mmCIF file of N, CA and C in Angstrom:
data_model
loop_
_atom_site.group_PDB
_atom_site.id
_atom_site.type_symbol
_atom_site.label_atom_id
_atom_site.label_comp_id
_atom_site.label_asym_id
_atom_site.label_seq_id
_atom_site.Cartn_x
_atom_site.Cartn_y
_atom_site.Cartn_z
ATOM 1 N N MET A 10 21.346 11.594 -8.130
ATOM 2 C CA MET A 10 20.541 12.797 -8.073
ATOM 3 C C MET A 10 20.858 13.525 -6.772
ATOM 4 N N GLU A 11 21.130 14.802 -6.838
ATOM 5 C CA GLU A 11 21.438 15.591 -5.660
ATOM 6 C C GLU A 11 20.163 15.897 -4.889
ATOM 7 N N SER A 12 20.248 15.822 -3.579
ATOM 8 C CA SER A 12 19.075 16.058 -2.740
ATOM 9 C C SER A 12 18.744 17.542 -2.682
ATOM 10 N N LEU A 13 17.472 17.855 -2.854
ATOM 11 C CA LEU A 13 16.991 19.225 -2.718
ATOM 12 C C LEU A 13 16.372 19.448 -1.351
ATOM 13 N N CYS A 14 16.445 18.454 -0.490
ATOM 14 C CA CYS A 14 15.772 18.509 0.802
ATOM 15 C C CYS A 14 16.568 19.350 1.787
ATOM 16 N N PRO A 15 15.888 20.112 2.618
ATOM 17 C CA PRO A 15 16.586 20.874 3.649
ATOM 18 C C PRO A 15 17.086 19.941 4.742
ATOM 19 N N ALA A 16 17.901 20.464 5.631
ATOM 20 C CA ALA A 16 18.508 19.646 6.679
ATOM 21 C C ALA A 16 17.517 19.200 7.749
ATOM 22 N N THR A 17 16.342 19.753 7.784
ATOM 23 C CA THR A 17 15.363 19.339 8.786
ATOM 24 C C THR A 17 14.386 18.356 8.179
ATOM 25 N N GLY A 18 13.862 17.476 8.998
ATOM 26 C CA GLY A 18 12.897 16.489 8.529
ATOM 27 C C GLY A 18 11.487 17.043 8.538
ATOM 28 N N PHE A 19 10.615 16.367 7.822
ATOM 29 C CA PHE A 19 9.218 16.736 7.792
ATOM 30 C C PHE A 19 8.406 15.603 8.378
ATOM 31 N N VAL A 20 7.390 15.951 9.112
ATOM 32 C CA VAL A 20 6.474 14.944 9.636
ATOM 33 C C VAL A 20 5.059 15.447 9.451
ATOM 34 N N ILE A 21 4.142 14.535 9.369
ATOM 35 C CA ILE A 21 2.725 14.873 9.354
ATOM 36 C C ILE A 21 2.145 14.290 10.624
ATOM 37 N N MET A 22 1.483 15.133 11.397
ATOM 38 C CA MET A 22 0.978 14.704 12.691
ATOM 39 C C MET A 22 -0.532 14.861 12.752
ATOM 40 N N LEU A 23 -1.165 13.939 13.432
ATOM 41 C CA LEU A 23 -2.575 14.076 13.753
ATOM 42 C C LEU A 23 -2.672 14.650 15.145
ATOM 43 N N ARG A 24 -3.519 15.619 15.336
ATOM 44 C CA ARG A 24 -3.666 16.235 16.652
ATOM 45 C C ARG A 24 -5.054 15.917 17.173
ATOM 46 N N ALA A 25 -5.081 15.293 18.299
ATOM 47 C CA ALA A 25 -6.342 14.970 18.959
ATOM 48 C C ALA A 25 -6.256 15.465 20.391
ATOM 49 N N THR A 26 -7.055 16.418 20.720
ATOM 50 C CA THR A 26 -7.074 17.072 22.035
ATOM 51 C C THR A 26 -5.665 17.447 22.475
ATOM 52 N N GLU A 27 -5.102 16.756 23.462
ATOM 53 C CA GLU A 27 -3.816 17.158 24.018
ATOM 54 C C GLU A 27 -2.645 16.308 23.544
ATOM 55 N N SER A 28 -2.872 15.349 22.686
ATOM 56 C CA SER A 28 -1.767 14.504 22.243
ATOM 57 C C SER A 28 -1.656 14.537 20.723
ATOM 58 N N SER A 29 -0.454 14.287 20.253
ATOM 59 C CA SER A 29 -0.199 14.246 18.812
ATOM 60 C C SER A 29 0.486 12.936 18.477
ATOM 61 N N LYS A 30 0.345 12.516 17.224
ATOM 62 C CA LYS A 30 0.960 11.271 16.781
ATOM 63 C C LYS A 30 1.511 11.476 15.377
ATOM 64 N N VAL A 31 2.757 11.105 15.167
ATOM 65 C CA VAL A 31 3.355 11.158 13.835
ATOM 66 C C VAL A 31 2.765 10.020 13.016
ATOM 67 N N VAL A 32 2.224 10.357 11.857
ATOM 68 C CA VAL A 32 1.605 9.329 11.016
ATOM 69 C C VAL A 32 2.251 9.221 9.640
ATOM 70 N N ALA A 33 3.131 10.143 9.291
ATOM 71 C CA ALA A 33 3.825 10.078 8.006
ATOM 72 C C ALA A 33 5.151 10.804 8.143
ATOM 73 N N GLY A 34 6.210 10.179 7.706
ATOM 74 C CA GLY A 34 7.527 10.787 7.829
ATOM 75 C C GLY A 34 8.071 10.605 9.237
ATOM 76 N N GLY A 35 8.896 11.533 9.667
ATOM 77 C CA GLY A 35 9.453 11.469 11.004
ATOM 78 C C GLY A 35 10.836 10.856 11.062
ATOM 79 N N PHE A 36 11.408 10.507 9.921
ATOM 80 C CA PHE A 36 12.729 9.888 9.884
ATOM 81 C C PHE A 36 13.711 10.774 9.125
ATOM 82 N N GLY A 37 13.584 12.073 9.298
ATOM 83 C CA GLY A 37 14.460 13.010 8.614
ATOM 84 C C GLY A 37 14.038 13.216 7.169
ATOM 85 N N HIS A 38 14.755 14.104 6.498
ATOM 86 C CA HIS A 38 14.450 14.388 5.094
ATOM 87 C C HIS A 38 15.094 13.337 4.207
ATOM 88 N N GLY A 39 14.518 13.129 3.055
ATOM 89 C CA GLY A 39 15.118 12.187 2.123
ATOM 90 C C GLY A 39 14.109 11.580 1.186
ATOM 91 N N SER A 40 14.540 10.531 0.511
ATOM 92 C CA SER A 40 13.702 9.928 -0.523
ATOM 93 C C SER A 40 13.299 8.489 -0.217
ATOM 94 N N ASN A 41 13.623 7.986 0.974
ATOM 95 C CA ASN A 41 13.159 6.648 1.352
ATOM 96 C C ASN A 41 11.651 6.672 1.580
ATOM 97 N N THR A 42 11.034 5.515 1.655
ATOM 98 C CA THR A 42 9.574 5.471 1.805
ATOM 99 C C THR A 42 9.101 5.870 3.195
ATOM 100 N N ASN A 43 10.010 6.117 4.128
ATOM 101 C CA ASN A 43 9.621 6.633 5.437
ATOM 102 C C ASN A 43 10.041 8.090 5.606
ATOM 103 N N GLN A 44 10.353 8.761 4.502
ATOM 104 C CA GLN A 44 10.813 10.141 4.531
ATOM 105 C C GLN A 44 10.045 10.997 3.525
ATOM 106 N N LEU A 45 10.056 12.312 3.779
ATOM 107 C CA LEU A 45 9.446 13.280 2.877
ATOM 108 C C LEU A 45 10.462 14.367 2.556
ATOM 109 N N CYS A 46 10.237 15.058 1.453
ATOM 110 C CA CYS A 46 11.075 16.183 1.062
ATOM 111 C C CYS A 46 10.170 17.241 0.435
ATOM 112 N N PHE A 47 9.979 18.326 1.129
ATOM 113 C CA PHE A 47 9.078 19.386 0.701
ATOM 114 C C PHE A 47 7.663 18.876 0.419
ATOM 115 N N PRO A 48 7.029 18.230 1.390
ATOM 116 C CA PRO A 48 5.633 17.822 1.173
ATOM 117 C C PRO A 48 4.789 19.071 0.983
ATOM 118 N N TYR A 49 3.900 19.046 0.022
ATOM 119 C CA TYR A 49 3.162 20.256 -0.323
ATOM 120 C C TYR A 49 1.672 20.149 -0.052
ATOM 121 N N GLY A 50 1.089 19.031 -0.269
ATOM 122 C CA GLY A 50 -0.343 18.894 -0.055
ATOM 123 C C GLY A 50 -0.654 17.519 0.460
ATOM 124 N N LEU A 51 -1.799 17.395 1.102
ATOM 125 C CA LEU A 51 -2.199 16.076 1.571
ATOM 126 C C LEU A 51 -3.702 15.942 1.535
ATOM 127 N N VAL A 52 -4.127 14.701 1.439
ATOM 128 C CA VAL A 52 -5.540 14.340 1.466
ATOM 129 C C VAL A 52 -5.679 13.272 2.535
ATOM 130 N N VAL A 53 -6.667 13.409 3.396
ATOM 131 C CA VAL A 53 -6.936 12.397 4.413
ATOM 132 C C VAL A 53 -8.222 11.689 4.039
ATOM 133 N N ILE A 54 -8.158 10.376 3.958
ATOM 134 C CA ILE A 54 -9.337 9.568 3.664
ATOM 135 C C ILE A 54 -9.694 8.841 4.946
ATOM 136 N N ASP A 55 -10.745 9.306 5.618
ATOM 137 C CA ASP A 55 -11.092 8.796 6.940
ATOM 138 C C ASP A 55 -11.522 7.343 6.948
ATOM 139 N N ASP A 56 -12.263 6.906 5.944
ATOM 140 C CA ASP A 56 -12.838 5.560 5.976
ATOM 141 C C ASP A 56 -11.797 4.472 6.175
ATOM 142 N N ASP A 57 -10.675 4.567 5.467
ATOM 143 C CA ASP A 57 -9.652 3.528 5.631
ATOM 144 C C ASP A 57 -8.373 4.068 6.263
ATOM 145 N N GLN A 58 -8.463 5.242 6.893
ATOM 146 C CA GLN A 58 -7.341 5.865 7.604
ATOM 147 C C GLN A 58 -6.091 5.948 6.728
ATOM 148 N N THR A 59 -6.261 6.534 5.575
ATOM 149 C CA THR A 59 -5.179 6.703 4.611
ATOM 150 C C THR A 59 -4.876 8.187 4.445
ATOM 151 N N ILE A 60 -3.596 8.509 4.333
ATOM 152 C CA ILE A 60 -3.157 9.870 4.042
ATOM 153 C C ILE A 60 -2.381 9.816 2.732
ATOM 154 N N ILE A 61 -2.696 10.717 1.820
ATOM 155 C CA ILE A 61 -1.990 10.806 0.542
ATOM 156 C C ILE A 61 -1.257 12.146 0.524
ATOM 157 N N VAL A 62 0.053 12.103 0.292
ATOM 158 C CA VAL A 62 0.903 13.287 0.373
ATOM 159 C C VAL A 62 1.543 13.567 -0.982
ATOM 160 N N ALA A 63 1.471 14.820 -1.418
ATOM 161 C CA ALA A 63 2.235 15.262 -2.582
ATOM 162 C C ALA A 63 3.631 15.612 -2.079
ATOM 163 N N ASP A 64 4.582 14.740 -2.316
ATOM 164 C CA ASP A 64 5.961 14.898 -1.851
ATOM 165 C C ASP A 64 6.751 15.590 -2.963
ATOM 166 N N TRP A 65 6.609 16.899 -3.019
ATOM 167 C CA TRP A 65 7.110 17.699 -4.127
ATOM 168 C C TRP A 65 8.614 17.545 -4.347
ATOM 169 N N GLY A 66 9.402 17.548 -3.296
ATOM 170 C CA GLY A 66 10.850 17.465 -3.437
ATOM 171 C C GLY A 66 11.334 16.156 -4.038
ATOM 172 N N ASN A 67 10.515 15.119 -3.952
ATOM 173 C CA ASN A 67 10.868 13.818 -4.524
ATOM 174 C C ASN A 67 10.088 13.503 -5.798
ATOM 175 N N HIS A 68 9.291 14.434 -6.277
ATOM 176 C CA HIS A 68 8.483 14.233 -7.492
ATOM 177 C C HIS A 68 7.658 12.956 -7.391
ATOM 178 N N ARG A 69 6.901 12.838 -6.304
ATOM 179 C CA ARG A 69 6.110 11.621 -6.119
ATOM 180 C C ARG A 69 4.882 11.894 -5.266
ATOM 181 N N ILE A 70 3.950 10.968 -5.347
ATOM 182 C CA ILE A 70 2.772 10.959 -4.492
ATOM 183 C C ILE A 70 2.896 9.714 -3.618
ATOM 184 N N VAL A 71 2.781 9.900 -2.300
ATOM 185 C CA VAL A 71 2.975 8.801 -1.355
ATOM 186 C C VAL A 71 1.704 8.605 -0.541
ATOM 187 N N GLN A 72 1.355 7.355 -0.338
ATOM 188 C CA GLN A 72 0.170 6.998 0.456
ATOM 189 C C GLN A 72 0.634 6.344 1.757
ATOM 190 N N TRP A 73 0.071 6.796 2.874
ATOM 191 C CA TRP A 73 0.360 6.200 4.173
ATOM 192 C C TRP A 73 -0.920 5.678 4.789
ATOM 193 N N LYS A 74 -0.854 4.472 5.300
ATOM 194 C CA LYS A 74 -1.924 3.933 6.136
ATOM 195 C C LYS A 74 -1.535 4.259 7.570
ATOM 196 N N ILE A 75 -2.478 4.727 8.353
ATOM 197 C CA ILE A 75 -2.207 5.056 9.751
ATOM 198 C C ILE A 75 -1.599 3.834 10.440
ATOM 199 N N GLY A 76 -0.512 4.038 11.154
ATOM 200 C CA GLY A 76 0.135 2.964 11.895
ATOM 201 C C GLY A 76 1.281 2.299 11.164
ATOM 202 N N GLU A 77 1.447 2.567 9.872
ATOM 203 C CA GLU A 77 2.546 1.963 9.119
ATOM 204 C C GLU A 77 3.760 2.891 9.130
ATOM 205 N N ALA A 78 4.946 2.321 9.220
ATOM 206 C CA ALA A 78 6.174 3.110 9.287
ATOM 207 C C ALA A 78 6.596 3.650 7.923
ATOM 208 N N ASN A 79 6.219 2.974 6.847
ATOM 209 C CA ASN A 79 6.619 3.379 5.502
ATOM 210 C C ASN A 79 5.402 3.672 4.645
ATOM 211 N N GLY A 80 5.566 4.670 3.793
ATOM 212 C CA GLY A 80 4.527 4.968 2.828
ATOM 213 C C GLY A 80 4.704 4.123 1.584
ATOM 214 N N GLN A 81 3.675 4.124 0.765
ATOM 215 C CA GLN A 81 3.723 3.422 -0.520
ATOM 216 C C GLN A 81 3.678 4.473 -1.620
ATOM 217 N N VAL A 82 4.667 4.464 -2.493
ATOM 218 C CA VAL A 82 4.700 5.414 -3.601
ATOM 219 C C VAL A 82 3.646 4.985 -4.612
ATOM 220 N N ILE A 83 2.689 5.882 -4.897
ATOM 221 C CA ILE A 83 1.617 5.540 -5.833
ATOM 222 C C ILE A 83 1.753 6.280 -7.162
ATOM 223 N N ALA A 84 2.608 7.286 -7.219
ATOM 224 C CA ALA A 84 2.937 7.971 -8.474
ATOM 225 C C ALA A 84 4.340 8.531 -8.305
ATOM 226 N N ASP A 85 5.192 8.293 -9.296
ATOM 227 C CA ASP A 85 6.588 8.670 -9.126
ATOM 228 C C ASP A 85 7.250 8.848 -10.479
ATOM 229 N N ASP A 86 8.187 9.742 -10.512
ATOM 230 C CA ASP A 86 9.089 9.846 -11.643
ATOM 231 C C ASP A 86 10.349 10.513 -11.133
ATOM 232 N N GLU A 87 11.480 9.936 -11.414
ATOM 233 C CA GLU A 87 12.728 10.493 -10.910
ATOM 234 C C GLU A 87 13.027 11.863 -11.511
ATOM 235 N N GLU A 88 12.548 12.115 -12.688
ATOM 236 C CA GLU A 88 12.769 13.401 -13.338
ATOM 237 C C GLU A 88 11.422 14.037 -13.665
ATOM 238 N N PRO A 89 11.256 15.326 -13.345
ATOM 239 C CA PRO A 89 10.000 15.988 -13.703
ATOM 240 C C PRO A 89 9.881 16.123 -15.217
ATOM 241 N N GLY A 90 8.659 16.168 -15.700
ATOM 242 C CA GLY A 90 8.456 16.306 -17.133
ATOM 243 C C GLY A 90 7.016 16.615 -17.463
ATOM 244 N N HIS A 91 6.711 16.627 -18.745
ATOM 245 C CA HIS A 91 5.376 17.001 -19.202
ATOM 246 C C HIS A 91 4.631 15.848 -19.862
ATOM 247 N N GLN A 92 5.155 14.638 -19.774
ATOM 248 C CA GLN A 92 4.466 13.476 -20.325
ATOM 249 C C GLN A 92 3.387 13.009 -19.346
ATOM 250 N N LEU A 93 2.448 12.201 -19.829
ATOM 251 C CA LEU A 93 1.364 11.724 -18.971
ATOM 252 C C LEU A 93 1.861 10.871 -17.814
ATOM 253 N N ASN A 94 3.023 10.264 -17.944
ATOM 254 C CA ASN A 94 3.550 9.424 -16.876
ATOM 255 C C ASN A 94 4.564 10.152 -15.993
ATOM 256 N N GLN A 95 4.635 11.473 -16.089
ATOM 257 C CA GLN A 95 5.585 12.253 -15.305
ATOM 258 C C GLN A 95 4.860 13.289 -14.461
ATOM 259 N N LEU A 96 5.491 13.640 -13.347
ATOM 260 C CA LEU A 96 4.980 14.695 -12.483
ATOM 261 C C LEU A 96 5.804 15.943 -12.726
ATOM 262 N N ASN A 97 5.160 17.099 -12.689
ATOM 263 C CA ASN A 97 5.878 18.346 -12.860
ATOM 264 C C ASN A 97 5.048 19.455 -12.258
ATOM 265 N N GLY A 98 5.645 20.194 -11.415
ATOM 266 C CA GLY A 98 4.944 21.306 -10.804
ATOM 267 C C GLY A 98 5.667 21.740 -9.561
ATOM 268 N N GLN A 99 5.306 22.894 -9.104
ATOM 269 C CA GLN A 99 5.891 23.386 -7.874
ATOM 270 C C GLN A 99 4.851 24.177 -7.111
ATOM 271 N N PRO A 100 5.027 24.257 -5.805
ATOM 272 C CA PRO A 100 4.075 25.024 -5.008
ATOM 273 C C PRO A 100 4.024 26.471 -5.470
ATOM 274 N N THR A 101 2.844 27.034 -5.417
ATOM 275 C CA THR A 101 2.696 28.446 -5.780
ATOM 276 C C THR A 101 2.246 29.246 -4.594
#
């Protein structure tokens, strides 16, 4: 599969007062579990310090626990589609 990711990497950072910390991504663009490609949306769950990212360029949903180097893919399909087990959509 040809990469649709741009040459720059994506990171998700938490900003607290004067310091920032990378909590998701930060290892360039791509499809590994420590990389993102066109991340489009995210949800932060404070209770267990989890971030859920819609990684649009990879057709997947990735979950990161704060402090972990790799995310866990919780929904994925290599090809977009319209079946219940496939992801399909693009940012509007």
